[in-house]
């Protein structure tokens, strides 16, 4: 009896401490005319891939997975589907930074010779991510990405959270819906010692806040229940139009990000702009509980459906951790092959040699 084994090729990366596993080969072409349609197919028909790579013994829920797929837009050099503990976010700054770095470093997108900036366009499920990669000494040193426009969907919301009382928040879209919470109002500082407490608070809050919140995007349709809570620390001016602030993003269920997150930073810029606290050209440097930093910069205003929205960029850097080839044993009782086997590429039969 032959073994039902499949192989996946991965590039593990990290941006601001958050690990993204880039799947470069081993998955069958997915049906769908766009990256969004491919992501929806994977979500509903092949979620075993996400669960496999984010669960023991293959991975950890604190990681993210990015599957490289064919793009549909003529400007895009590659497409990517983002998978996290919460499901399938339509856009992610840290995952975009990691995916672009992996594609350039591996040669899947040729790295331009010489130092300077190289433009890259990737297609996420939400649309195009326009990227500027800074190259020095033959390596990618930073990525600046412009993805989804962010907008404030609802302001001044509140919910009763068991053990914490009434919690006020604002709901902002920036590639997913974020609940933005003033951490100090509830007695939290954003530092390494507070990570467990913030995670517990985030879990209780998201469970309480989800019922009745928006789950629709004007252009992208149904996007699912609230996945993220973003805790905001005090804002400090560090120069003309330049600010910094401690920040922490909770991903439901049970993950506090190591980085301050790109979409979390974009959401904060949209809220600050709405309140007149930052102008076009201004920047906010967000600092995670572990001291990692991203820089968000305000671009021009735009419109998303009925909402006034904001374009912004996020700048951060990614590091390569590993190139690996993993074996998936579909007969392993720890592997749920029910919605996995059909999306994995079959092994080619060996030719020649000893039998």
mmCIF file of C-alpha atoms in Angstrom:
data_model
loop_
_atom_site.group_PDB
_atom_site.id
_atom_site.type_symbol
_atom_site.label_atom_id
_atom_site.label_comp_id
_atom_site.label_asym_id
_atom_site.label_seq_id
_atom_site.Cartn_x
_atom_site.Cartn_y
_atom_site.Cartn_z
ATOM 1 C CA UNK A 1 0.000 0.000 0.000
ATOM 2 C CA UNK A 2 1.494 3.344 -1.040
ATOM 3 C CA UNK A 3 1.886 6.160 1.452
ATOM 4 C CA UNK A 4 -0.282 9.222 0.966
ATOM 5 C CA UNK A 5 2.432 11.822 1.338
ATOM 6 C CA UNK A 6 2.581 15.351 -0.043
ATOM 7 C CA UNK A 7 5.298 18.003 0.048
ATOM 8 C CA UNK A 8 5.014 21.733 0.739
ATOM 9 C CA UNK A 9 7.792 24.246 0.071
ATOM 10 C CA UNK A 10 7.993 27.090 2.580
ATOM 11 C CA UNK A 11 9.959 30.258 3.223
ATOM 12 C CA UNK A 12 9.627 31.299 6.873
ATOM 13 C CA UNK A 13 10.022 35.018 7.539
ATOM 14 C CA UNK A 14 9.355 37.488 10.337
ATOM 15 C CA UNK A 15 8.408 41.158 10.410
ATOM 16 C CA UNK A 16 8.508 42.879 13.771
ATOM 17 C CA UNK A 17 8.630 39.457 15.402
ATOM 18 C CA UNK A 18 5.491 38.090 13.714
ATOM 19 C CA UNK A 19 6.284 34.924 11.742
ATOM 20 C CA UNK A 20 4.805 34.489 8.262
ATOM 21 C CA UNK A 21 5.180 31.152 6.461
ATOM 22 C CA UNK A 22 5.201 31.726 2.693
ATOM 23 C CA UNK A 23 3.949 28.658 0.773
ATOM 24 C CA UNK A 24 5.693 28.734 -2.597
ATOM 25 C CA UNK A 25 4.888 25.256 -3.994
ATOM 26 C CA UNK A 26 2.937 22.098 -3.265
ATOM 27 C CA UNK A 27 -0.629 23.394 -3.630
ATOM 28 C CA UNK A 28 -2.826 22.738 -6.659
ATOM 29 C CA UNK A 29 -4.035 25.763 -8.670
ATOM 30 C CA UNK A 30 -7.160 27.053 -6.954
ATOM 31 C CA UNK A 31 -10.380 27.820 -8.818
ATOM 32 C CA UNK A 32 -11.413 31.465 -9.030
ATOM 33 C CA UNK A 33 -11.005 34.355 -11.423
ATOM 34 C CA UNK A 34 -9.457 36.643 -8.763
ATOM 35 C CA UNK A 35 -7.309 36.218 -5.680
ATOM 36 C CA UNK A 36 -10.403 37.040 -3.601
ATOM 37 C CA UNK A 37 -12.323 34.181 -5.252
ATOM 38 C CA UNK A 38 -9.395 31.820 -4.713
ATOM 39 C CA UNK A 39 -9.283 32.833 -1.039
ATOM 40 C CA UNK A 40 -13.022 32.249 -0.644
ATOM 41 C CA UNK A 41 -12.646 28.799 -2.213
ATOM 42 C CA UNK A 42 -9.792 27.911 0.132
ATOM 43 C CA UNK A 43 -11.740 29.189 3.126
ATOM 44 C CA UNK A 44 -14.830 27.112 2.351
ATOM 45 C CA UNK A 45 -13.364 24.048 0.612
ATOM 46 C CA UNK A 46 -9.714 23.761 1.707
ATOM 47 C CA UNK A 47 -9.340 25.207 5.199
ATOM 48 C CA UNK A 48 -7.306 22.141 6.170
ATOM 49 C CA UNK A 49 -4.219 23.875 4.765
ATOM 50 C CA UNK A 50 -4.556 26.777 7.200
ATOM 51 C CA UNK A 51 -5.231 24.494 10.146
ATOM 52 C CA UNK A 52 -2.322 22.217 9.243
ATOM 53 C CA UNK A 53 0.306 24.958 9.077
ATOM 54 C CA UNK A 54 -0.943 26.881 12.123
ATOM 55 C CA UNK A 55 -1.321 23.887 14.440
ATOM 56 C CA UNK A 56 0.989 21.444 16.157
ATOM 57 C CA UNK A 57 3.000 19.545 15.093
ATOM 58 C CA UNK A 58 3.493 21.621 11.907
ATOM 59 C CA UNK A 59 3.111 25.139 13.258
ATOM 60 C CA UNK A 60 1.692 27.465 15.901
ATOM 61 C CA UNK A 61 -1.443 29.664 16.007
ATOM 62 C CA UNK A 62 0.698 32.771 16.564
ATOM 63 C CA UNK A 63 2.118 32.401 13.042
ATOM 64 C CA UNK A 64 0.555 33.510 9.768
ATOM 65 C CA UNK A 65 0.550 31.672 6.432
ATOM 66 C CA UNK A 66 0.708 33.276 2.981
ATOM 67 C CA UNK A 67 -0.034 31.122 -0.056
ATOM 68 C CA UNK A 68 1.474 32.440 -3.290
ATOM 69 C CA UNK A 69 -1.046 32.159 -6.143
ATOM 70 C CA UNK A 70 -1.458 33.421 -9.691
ATOM 71 C CA UNK A 71 -2.679 37.027 -9.786
ATOM 72 C CA UNK A 72 -5.619 38.145 -11.898
ATOM 73 C CA UNK A 73 -4.719 41.823 -12.242
ATOM 74 C CA UNK A 74 -2.345 42.601 -15.130
ATOM 75 C CA UNK A 75 -0.229 44.914 -12.969
ATOM 76 C CA UNK A 76 0.419 42.308 -10.258
ATOM 77 C CA UNK A 77 3.557 40.168 -10.283
ATOM 78 C CA UNK A 78 2.098 37.630 -7.831
ATOM 79 C CA UNK A 79 -0.966 37.018 -5.709
ATOM 80 C CA UNK A 80 -1.115 35.892 -2.088
ATOM 81 C CA UNK A 81 -3.788 34.539 0.252
ATOM 82 C CA UNK A 82 -3.371 35.394 3.944
ATOM 83 C CA UNK A 83 -4.271 32.856 6.634
ATOM 84 C CA UNK A 84 -4.212 33.466 10.390
ATOM 85 C CA UNK A 85 -5.682 32.016 13.577
ATOM 86 C CA UNK A 86 -8.792 34.151 13.028
ATOM 87 C CA UNK A 87 -9.266 32.960 9.437
ATOM 88 C CA UNK A 88 -8.619 34.776 6.168
ATOM 89 C CA UNK A 89 -7.911 38.505 6.499
ATOM 90 C CA UNK A 90 -8.255 40.272 3.177
ATOM 91 C CA UNK A 91 -5.147 42.379 3.696
ATOM 92 C CA UNK A 92 -2.275 42.498 6.199
ATOM 93 C CA UNK A 93 0.673 44.860 6.371
ATOM 94 C CA UNK A 94 3.106 42.501 8.101
ATOM 95 C CA UNK A 95 2.171 39.611 5.805
ATOM 96 C CA UNK A 96 2.637 41.835 2.760
ATOM 97 C CA UNK A 97 6.063 42.917 4.024
ATOM 98 C CA UNK A 98 7.044 39.272 4.550
ATOM 99 C CA UNK A 99 5.636 37.983 1.255
ATOM 100 C CA UNK A 100 7.282 40.712 -0.825
ATOM 101 C CA UNK A 101 10.631 40.128 0.897
ATOM 102 C CA UNK A 102 10.412 36.352 0.369
ATOM 103 C CA UNK A 103 9.473 36.666 -3.305
ATOM 104 C CA UNK A 104 12.303 39.102 -4.013
ATOM 105 C CA UNK A 105 14.929 37.258 -2.002
ATOM 106 C CA UNK A 106 14.046 33.868 -3.524
ATOM 107 C CA UNK A 107 14.124 35.207 -7.072
ATOM 108 C CA UNK A 108 10.454 34.433 -7.733
ATOM 109 C CA UNK A 109 10.335 38.161 -8.464
ATOM 110 C CA UNK A 110 13.773 39.124 -9.824
ATOM 111 C CA UNK A 111 15.716 41.399 -7.485
ATOM 112 C CA UNK A 112 17.072 44.413 -9.320
ATOM 113 C CA UNK A 113 20.824 44.836 -9.256
ATOM 114 C CA UNK A 114 22.312 47.777 -7.404
ATOM 115 C CA UNK A 115 21.089 49.750 -4.417
ATOM 116 C CA UNK A 116 17.902 51.808 -4.365
ATOM 117 C CA UNK A 117 14.151 51.359 -4.555
ATOM 118 C CA UNK A 118 12.333 48.628 -6.503
ATOM 119 C CA UNK A 119 8.608 48.796 -7.173
ATOM 120 C CA UNK A 120 6.538 45.638 -6.761
ATOM 121 C CA UNK A 121 2.783 45.090 -7.139
ATOM 122 C CA UNK A 122 1.113 42.152 -5.402
ATOM 123 C CA UNK A 123 -2.553 41.153 -5.456
ATOM 124 C CA UNK A 124 -4.119 40.430 -2.074
ATOM 125 C CA UNK A 125 -7.727 39.278 -1.698
ATOM 126 C CA UNK A 126 -8.634 42.929 -1.026
ATOM 127 C CA UNK A 127 -6.927 44.199 -4.186
ATOM 128 C CA UNK A 128 -3.553 45.551 -5.211
ATOM 129 C CA UNK A 129 -0.758 46.220 -2.727
ATOM 130 C CA UNK A 130 1.691 48.740 -4.198
ATOM 131 C CA UNK A 131 5.100 48.165 -2.679
ATOM 132 C CA UNK A 132 8.421 49.968 -2.651
ATOM 133 C CA UNK A 133 11.300 47.708 -1.623
ATOM 134 C CA UNK A 134 14.533 49.292 -0.475
ATOM 135 C CA UNK A 135 17.486 47.229 -1.674
ATOM 136 C CA UNK A 136 21.046 47.587 -0.360
ATOM 137 C CA UNK A 137 23.974 45.226 -0.754
ATOM 138 C CA UNK A 138 21.885 42.659 -2.591
ATOM 139 C CA UNK A 139 19.268 42.333 0.152
ATOM 140 C CA UNK A 140 15.866 43.820 0.913
ATOM 141 C CA UNK A 141 16.287 46.137 3.894
ATOM 142 C CA UNK A 142 12.746 47.524 4.167
ATOM 143 C CA UNK A 143 9.326 47.405 2.551
ATOM 144 C CA UNK A 144 6.842 50.240 2.215
ATOM 145 C CA UNK A 145 3.378 49.018 1.255
ATOM 146 C CA UNK A 146 0.166 50.817 0.382
ATOM 147 C CA UNK A 147 -2.796 48.518 0.672
ATOM 148 C CA UNK A 148 -6.407 48.951 1.685
ATOM 149 C CA UNK A 149 -7.786 52.450 2.378
ATOM 150 C CA UNK A 150 -8.918 52.696 5.994
ATOM 151 C CA UNK A 151 -12.098 54.306 7.270
ATOM 152 C CA UNK A 152 -13.898 54.804 10.560
ATOM 153 C CA UNK A 153 -17.082 52.739 10.332
ATOM 154 C CA UNK A 154 -18.605 53.463 13.766
ATOM 155 C CA UNK A 155 -17.531 55.750 16.607
ATOM 156 C CA UNK A 156 -18.306 55.851 20.309
ATOM 157 C CA UNK A 157 -19.441 52.248 20.657
ATOM 158 C CA UNK A 158 -19.445 50.420 23.991
ATOM 159 C CA UNK A 159 -20.105 46.945 25.320
ATOM 160 C CA UNK A 160 -20.283 45.279 28.731
ATOM 161 C CA UNK A 161 -17.337 42.880 29.076
ATOM 162 C CA UNK A 162 -17.469 40.287 31.884
ATOM 163 C CA UNK A 163 -14.939 41.074 34.670
ATOM 164 C CA UNK A 164 -13.917 44.375 32.984
ATOM 165 C CA UNK A 165 -17.112 46.440 32.898
ATOM 166 C CA UNK A 166 -18.236 48.799 30.157
ATOM 167 C CA UNK A 167 -15.590 49.154 27.417
ATOM 168 C CA UNK A 168 -15.677 51.970 24.857
ATOM 169 C CA UNK A 169 -14.267 51.510 21.366
ATOM 170 C CA UNK A 170 -14.328 52.705 17.754
ATOM 171 C CA UNK A 171 -14.735 50.379 14.771
ATOM 172 C CA UNK A 172 -12.310 50.954 11.873
ATOM 173 C CA UNK A 173 -11.759 49.073 8.606
ATOM 174 C CA UNK A 174 -8.166 48.779 7.350
ATOM 175 C CA UNK A 175 -8.134 45.414 5.584
ATOM 176 C CA UNK A 176 -10.249 43.897 8.355
ATOM 177 C CA UNK A 177 -12.415 45.393 11.069
ATOM 178 C CA UNK A 178 -10.547 46.590 14.147
ATOM 179 C CA UNK A 179 -11.953 47.636 17.499
ATOM 180 C CA UNK A 180 -9.684 50.457 18.701
ATOM 181 C CA UNK A 181 -9.465 50.767 22.491
ATOM 182 C CA UNK A 182 -7.656 53.307 24.677
ATOM 183 C CA UNK A 183 -5.610 50.916 26.826
ATOM 184 C CA UNK A 184 -4.857 53.369 29.649
ATOM 185 C CA UNK A 185 -8.575 53.972 30.250
ATOM 186 C CA UNK A 186 -8.800 50.368 31.475
ATOM 187 C CA UNK A 187 -5.603 50.389 33.496
ATOM 188 C CA UNK A 188 -3.250 48.800 30.950
ATOM 189 C CA UNK A 189 0.222 49.798 29.929
ATOM 190 C CA UNK A 190 1.516 48.352 26.651
ATOM 191 C CA UNK A 191 4.742 46.560 27.453
ATOM 192 C CA UNK A 192 6.189 43.055 27.662
ATOM 193 C CA UNK A 193 4.916 42.499 31.201
ATOM 194 C CA UNK A 194 1.319 43.228 30.148
ATOM 195 C CA UNK A 195 1.059 40.750 27.260
ATOM 196 C CA UNK A 196 -0.821 38.016 29.139
ATOM 197 C CA UNK A 197 -3.255 40.504 30.683
ATOM 198 C CA UNK A 198 -3.874 42.204 27.324
ATOM 199 C CA UNK A 199 -4.512 38.830 25.681
ATOM 200 C CA UNK A 200 -7.081 37.904 28.334
ATOM 201 C CA UNK A 201 -8.757 41.302 27.998
ATOM 202 C CA UNK A 202 -8.789 41.004 24.201
ATOM 203 C CA UNK A 203 -10.388 37.574 24.313
ATOM 204 C CA UNK A 204 -13.147 38.670 26.684
ATOM 205 C CA UNK A 205 -13.745 41.875 24.735
ATOM 206 C CA UNK A 206 -14.042 40.296 21.266
ATOM 207 C CA UNK A 207 -16.428 37.621 22.521
ATOM 208 C CA UNK A 208 -18.642 40.303 24.063
ATOM 209 C CA UNK A 209 -18.414 42.829 21.214
ATOM 210 C CA UNK A 210 -19.012 40.591 18.190
ATOM 211 C CA UNK A 211 -22.832 40.285 18.327
ATOM 212 C CA UNK A 212 -24.442 43.046 16.282
ATOM 213 C CA UNK A 213 -21.250 44.582 14.876
ATOM 214 C CA UNK A 214 -20.814 45.248 11.161
ATOM 215 C CA UNK A 215 -19.668 42.289 9.079
ATOM 216 C CA UNK A 216 -20.023 43.920 5.657
ATOM 217 C CA UNK A 217 -17.644 45.999 3.521
ATOM 218 C CA UNK A 218 -19.102 48.303 0.834
ATOM 219 C CA UNK A 219 -17.029 46.731 -1.943
ATOM 220 C CA UNK A 220 -15.913 43.346 -0.595
ATOM 221 C CA UNK A 221 -19.215 42.129 0.837
ATOM 222 C CA UNK A 222 -19.399 39.901 3.895
ATOM 223 C CA UNK A 223 -16.069 39.864 5.763
ATOM 224 C CA UNK A 224 -16.978 37.897 8.893
ATOM 225 C CA UNK A 225 -17.172 38.718 12.602
ATOM 226 C CA UNK A 226 -14.785 41.089 14.373
ATOM 227 C CA UNK A 227 -11.288 39.498 14.346
ATOM 228 C CA UNK A 228 -9.046 42.188 15.900
ATOM 229 C CA UNK A 229 -8.799 44.492 18.890
ATOM 230 C CA UNK A 230 -6.091 47.167 18.799
ATOM 231 C CA UNK A 231 -4.959 48.687 22.080
ATOM 232 C CA UNK A 232 -3.757 52.286 21.840
ATOM 233 C CA UNK A 233 -1.201 53.807 24.161
ATOM 234 C CA UNK A 234 -0.447 57.527 24.637
ATOM 235 C CA UNK A 235 0.645 59.470 21.554
ATOM 236 C CA UNK A 236 3.884 61.468 21.782
ATOM 237 C CA UNK A 237 5.048 64.043 19.235
ATOM 238 C CA UNK A 238 8.645 63.359 18.159
ATOM 239 C CA UNK A 239 8.956 65.985 15.418
ATOM 240 C CA UNK A 240 6.917 68.205 13.125
ATOM 241 C CA UNK A 241 3.967 66.033 12.101
ATOM 242 C CA UNK A 242 5.680 62.917 13.476
ATOM 243 C CA UNK A 243 4.308 60.873 16.356
ATOM 244 C CA UNK A 244 4.933 57.602 18.169
ATOM 245 C CA UNK A 245 2.721 55.472 20.371
ATOM 246 C CA UNK A 246 2.779 52.075 22.119
ATOM 247 C CA UNK A 247 0.329 49.734 20.375
ATOM 248 C CA UNK A 248 -0.810 46.125 20.664
ATOM 249 C CA UNK A 249 -3.011 44.058 18.377
ATOM 250 C CA UNK A 250 -5.041 41.120 19.657
ATOM 251 C CA UNK A 251 -6.018 38.436 17.105
ATOM 252 C CA UNK A 252 -8.985 36.280 18.073
ATOM 253 C CA UNK A 253 -8.706 33.673 19.429
ATOM 254 C CA UNK A 254 -5.853 34.045 21.886
ATOM 255 C CA UNK A 255 -2.971 35.708 19.998
ATOM 256 C CA UNK A 256 -1.227 39.000 20.841
ATOM 257 C CA UNK A 257 0.923 40.091 17.915
ATOM 258 C CA UNK A 258 4.673 40.532 18.309
ATOM 259 C CA UNK A 259 4.610 43.441 15.846
ATOM 260 C CA UNK A 260 2.418 46.540 16.129
ATOM 261 C CA UNK A 261 0.775 45.316 12.854
ATOM 262 C CA UNK A 262 0.424 47.225 9.622
ATOM 263 C CA UNK A 263 -3.359 47.223 9.444
ATOM 264 C CA UNK A 264 -3.561 48.161 13.122
ATOM 265 C CA UNK A 265 -1.319 51.134 12.388
ATOM 266 C CA UNK A 266 -3.435 52.097 9.340
ATOM 267 C CA UNK A 267 -6.563 51.934 11.492
ATOM 268 C CA UNK A 268 -5.005 54.284 14.043
ATOM 269 C CA UNK A 269 -4.046 56.761 11.306
ATOM 270 C CA UNK A 270 -7.638 56.774 10.043
ATOM 271 C CA UNK A 271 -8.986 57.444 13.536
ATOM 272 C CA UNK A 272 -6.386 60.151 14.252
ATOM 273 C CA UNK A 273 -7.171 61.813 10.913
ATOM 274 C CA UNK A 274 -10.889 61.720 11.632
ATOM 275 C CA UNK A 275 -10.214 63.502 14.945
ATOM 276 C CA UNK A 276 -7.942 66.113 13.360
ATOM 277 C CA UNK A 277 -4.871 64.780 15.186
ATOM 278 C CA UNK A 278 -2.723 64.112 12.094
ATOM 279 C CA UNK A 279 -2.554 65.598 8.588
ATOM 280 C CA UNK A 280 -1.482 64.462 5.137
ATOM 281 C CA UNK A 281 2.248 63.705 5.175
ATOM 282 C CA UNK A 282 2.240 63.059 8.919
ATOM 283 C CA UNK A 283 3.515 59.784 10.357
ATOM 284 C CA UNK A 284 2.862 57.547 13.348
ATOM 285 C CA UNK A 285 5.475 55.102 14.600
ATOM 286 C CA UNK A 286 3.697 52.304 16.460
ATOM 287 C CA UNK A 287 5.639 50.316 19.084
ATOM 288 C CA UNK A 288 4.591 46.780 20.004
ATOM 289 C CA UNK A 289 4.765 45.352 23.552
ATOM 290 C CA UNK A 290 8.100 43.776 22.556
ATOM 291 C CA UNK A 291 9.537 47.067 21.311
ATOM 292 C CA UNK A 292 9.195 46.363 17.573
ATOM 293 C CA UNK A 293 8.243 49.293 15.336
ATOM 294 C CA UNK A 294 6.332 50.072 12.130
ATOM 295 C CA UNK A 295 5.921 53.522 10.596
ATOM 296 C CA UNK A 296 2.596 54.579 9.085
ATOM 297 C CA UNK A 297 2.400 57.648 6.845
ATOM 298 C CA UNK A 298 -0.770 59.526 5.878
ATOM 299 C CA UNK A 299 -1.440 59.954 2.161
ATOM 300 C CA UNK A 300 -4.503 61.496 0.531
ATOM 301 C CA UNK A 301 -8.185 61.140 1.383
ATOM 302 C CA UNK A 302 -10.428 58.828 -0.621
ATOM 303 C CA UNK A 303 -13.925 57.357 -0.481
ATOM 304 C CA UNK A 304 -15.075 53.794 0.239
ATOM 305 C CA UNK A 305 -18.813 53.510 -0.321
ATOM 306 C CA UNK A 306 -20.473 56.026 1.974
ATOM 307 C CA UNK A 307 -17.354 56.432 4.122
ATOM 308 C CA UNK A 308 -14.629 59.032 3.907
ATOM 309 C CA UNK A 309 -11.411 57.018 3.923
ATOM 310 C CA UNK A 310 -7.661 57.449 4.078
ATOM 311 C CA UNK A 311 -4.806 56.105 2.012
ATOM 312 C CA UNK A 312 -1.612 55.393 3.948
ATOM 313 C CA UNK A 313 1.617 53.458 3.720
ATOM 314 C CA UNK A 314 3.269 51.160 6.222
ATOM 315 C CA UNK A 315 7.044 50.744 6.402
ATOM 316 C CA UNK A 316 8.786 47.842 8.093
ATOM 317 C CA UNK A 317 11.403 45.190 7.487
ATOM 318 C CA UNK A 318 11.329 41.409 7.248
ATOM 319 C CA UNK A 319 14.001 38.805 7.917
ATOM 320 C CA UNK A 320 14.328 35.358 6.434
ATOM 321 C CA UNK A 321 14.231 32.542 8.983
ATOM 322 C CA UNK A 322 14.266 29.339 6.963
ATOM 323 C CA UNK A 323 13.766 27.650 3.614
ATOM 324 C CA UNK A 324 12.098 24.293 4.198
ATOM 325 C CA UNK A 325 10.367 21.397 2.527
ATOM 326 C CA UNK A 326 7.881 19.643 4.772
ATOM 327 C CA UNK A 327 6.247 16.252 4.328
ATOM 328 C CA UNK A 328 2.522 15.972 4.976
ATOM 329 C CA UNK A 329 1.508 12.411 5.829
ATOM 330 C CA UNK A 330 -2.196 12.278 5.049
ATOM 331 C CA UNK A 331 -2.498 9.017 6.994
ATOM 332 C CA UNK A 332 -1.172 10.621 10.190
ATOM 333 C CA UNK A 333 -4.042 10.704 12.728
ATOM 334 C CA UNK A 334 -2.934 14.239 13.690
ATOM 335 C CA UNK A 335 -3.627 15.448 10.114
ATOM 336 C CA UNK A 336 -7.237 16.143 9.123
ATOM 337 C CA UNK A 337 -7.160 15.349 5.405
ATOM 338 C CA UNK A 338 -10.897 15.775 4.846
ATOM 339 C CA UNK A 339 -10.568 19.295 3.399
ATOM 340 C CA UNK A 340 -6.833 19.188 2.702
ATOM 341 C CA UNK A 341 -5.920 16.330 0.382
ATOM 342 C CA UNK A 342 -7.587 17.736 -2.737
ATOM 343 C CA UNK A 343 -5.736 21.071 -2.525
ATOM 344 C CA UNK A 344 -2.273 19.515 -2.171
ATOM 345 C CA UNK A 345 -0.309 18.691 -5.320
ATOM 346 C CA UNK A 346 0.303 14.990 -5.880
ATOM 347 C CA UNK A 347 3.862 13.723 -5.834
ATOM 348 C CA UNK A 348 5.400 12.968 -9.184
ATOM 349 C CA UNK A 349 6.164 9.292 -9.619
ATOM 350 C CA UNK A 350 9.934 8.622 -9.581
ATOM 351 C CA UNK A 351 11.480 7.682 -12.908
ATOM 352 C CA UNK A 352 14.458 5.374 -13.401
ATOM 353 C CA UNK A 353 16.778 4.167 -10.643
ATOM 354 C CA UNK A 354 16.366 1.214 -8.360
ATOM 355 C CA UNK A 355 12.913 0.012 -7.484
#
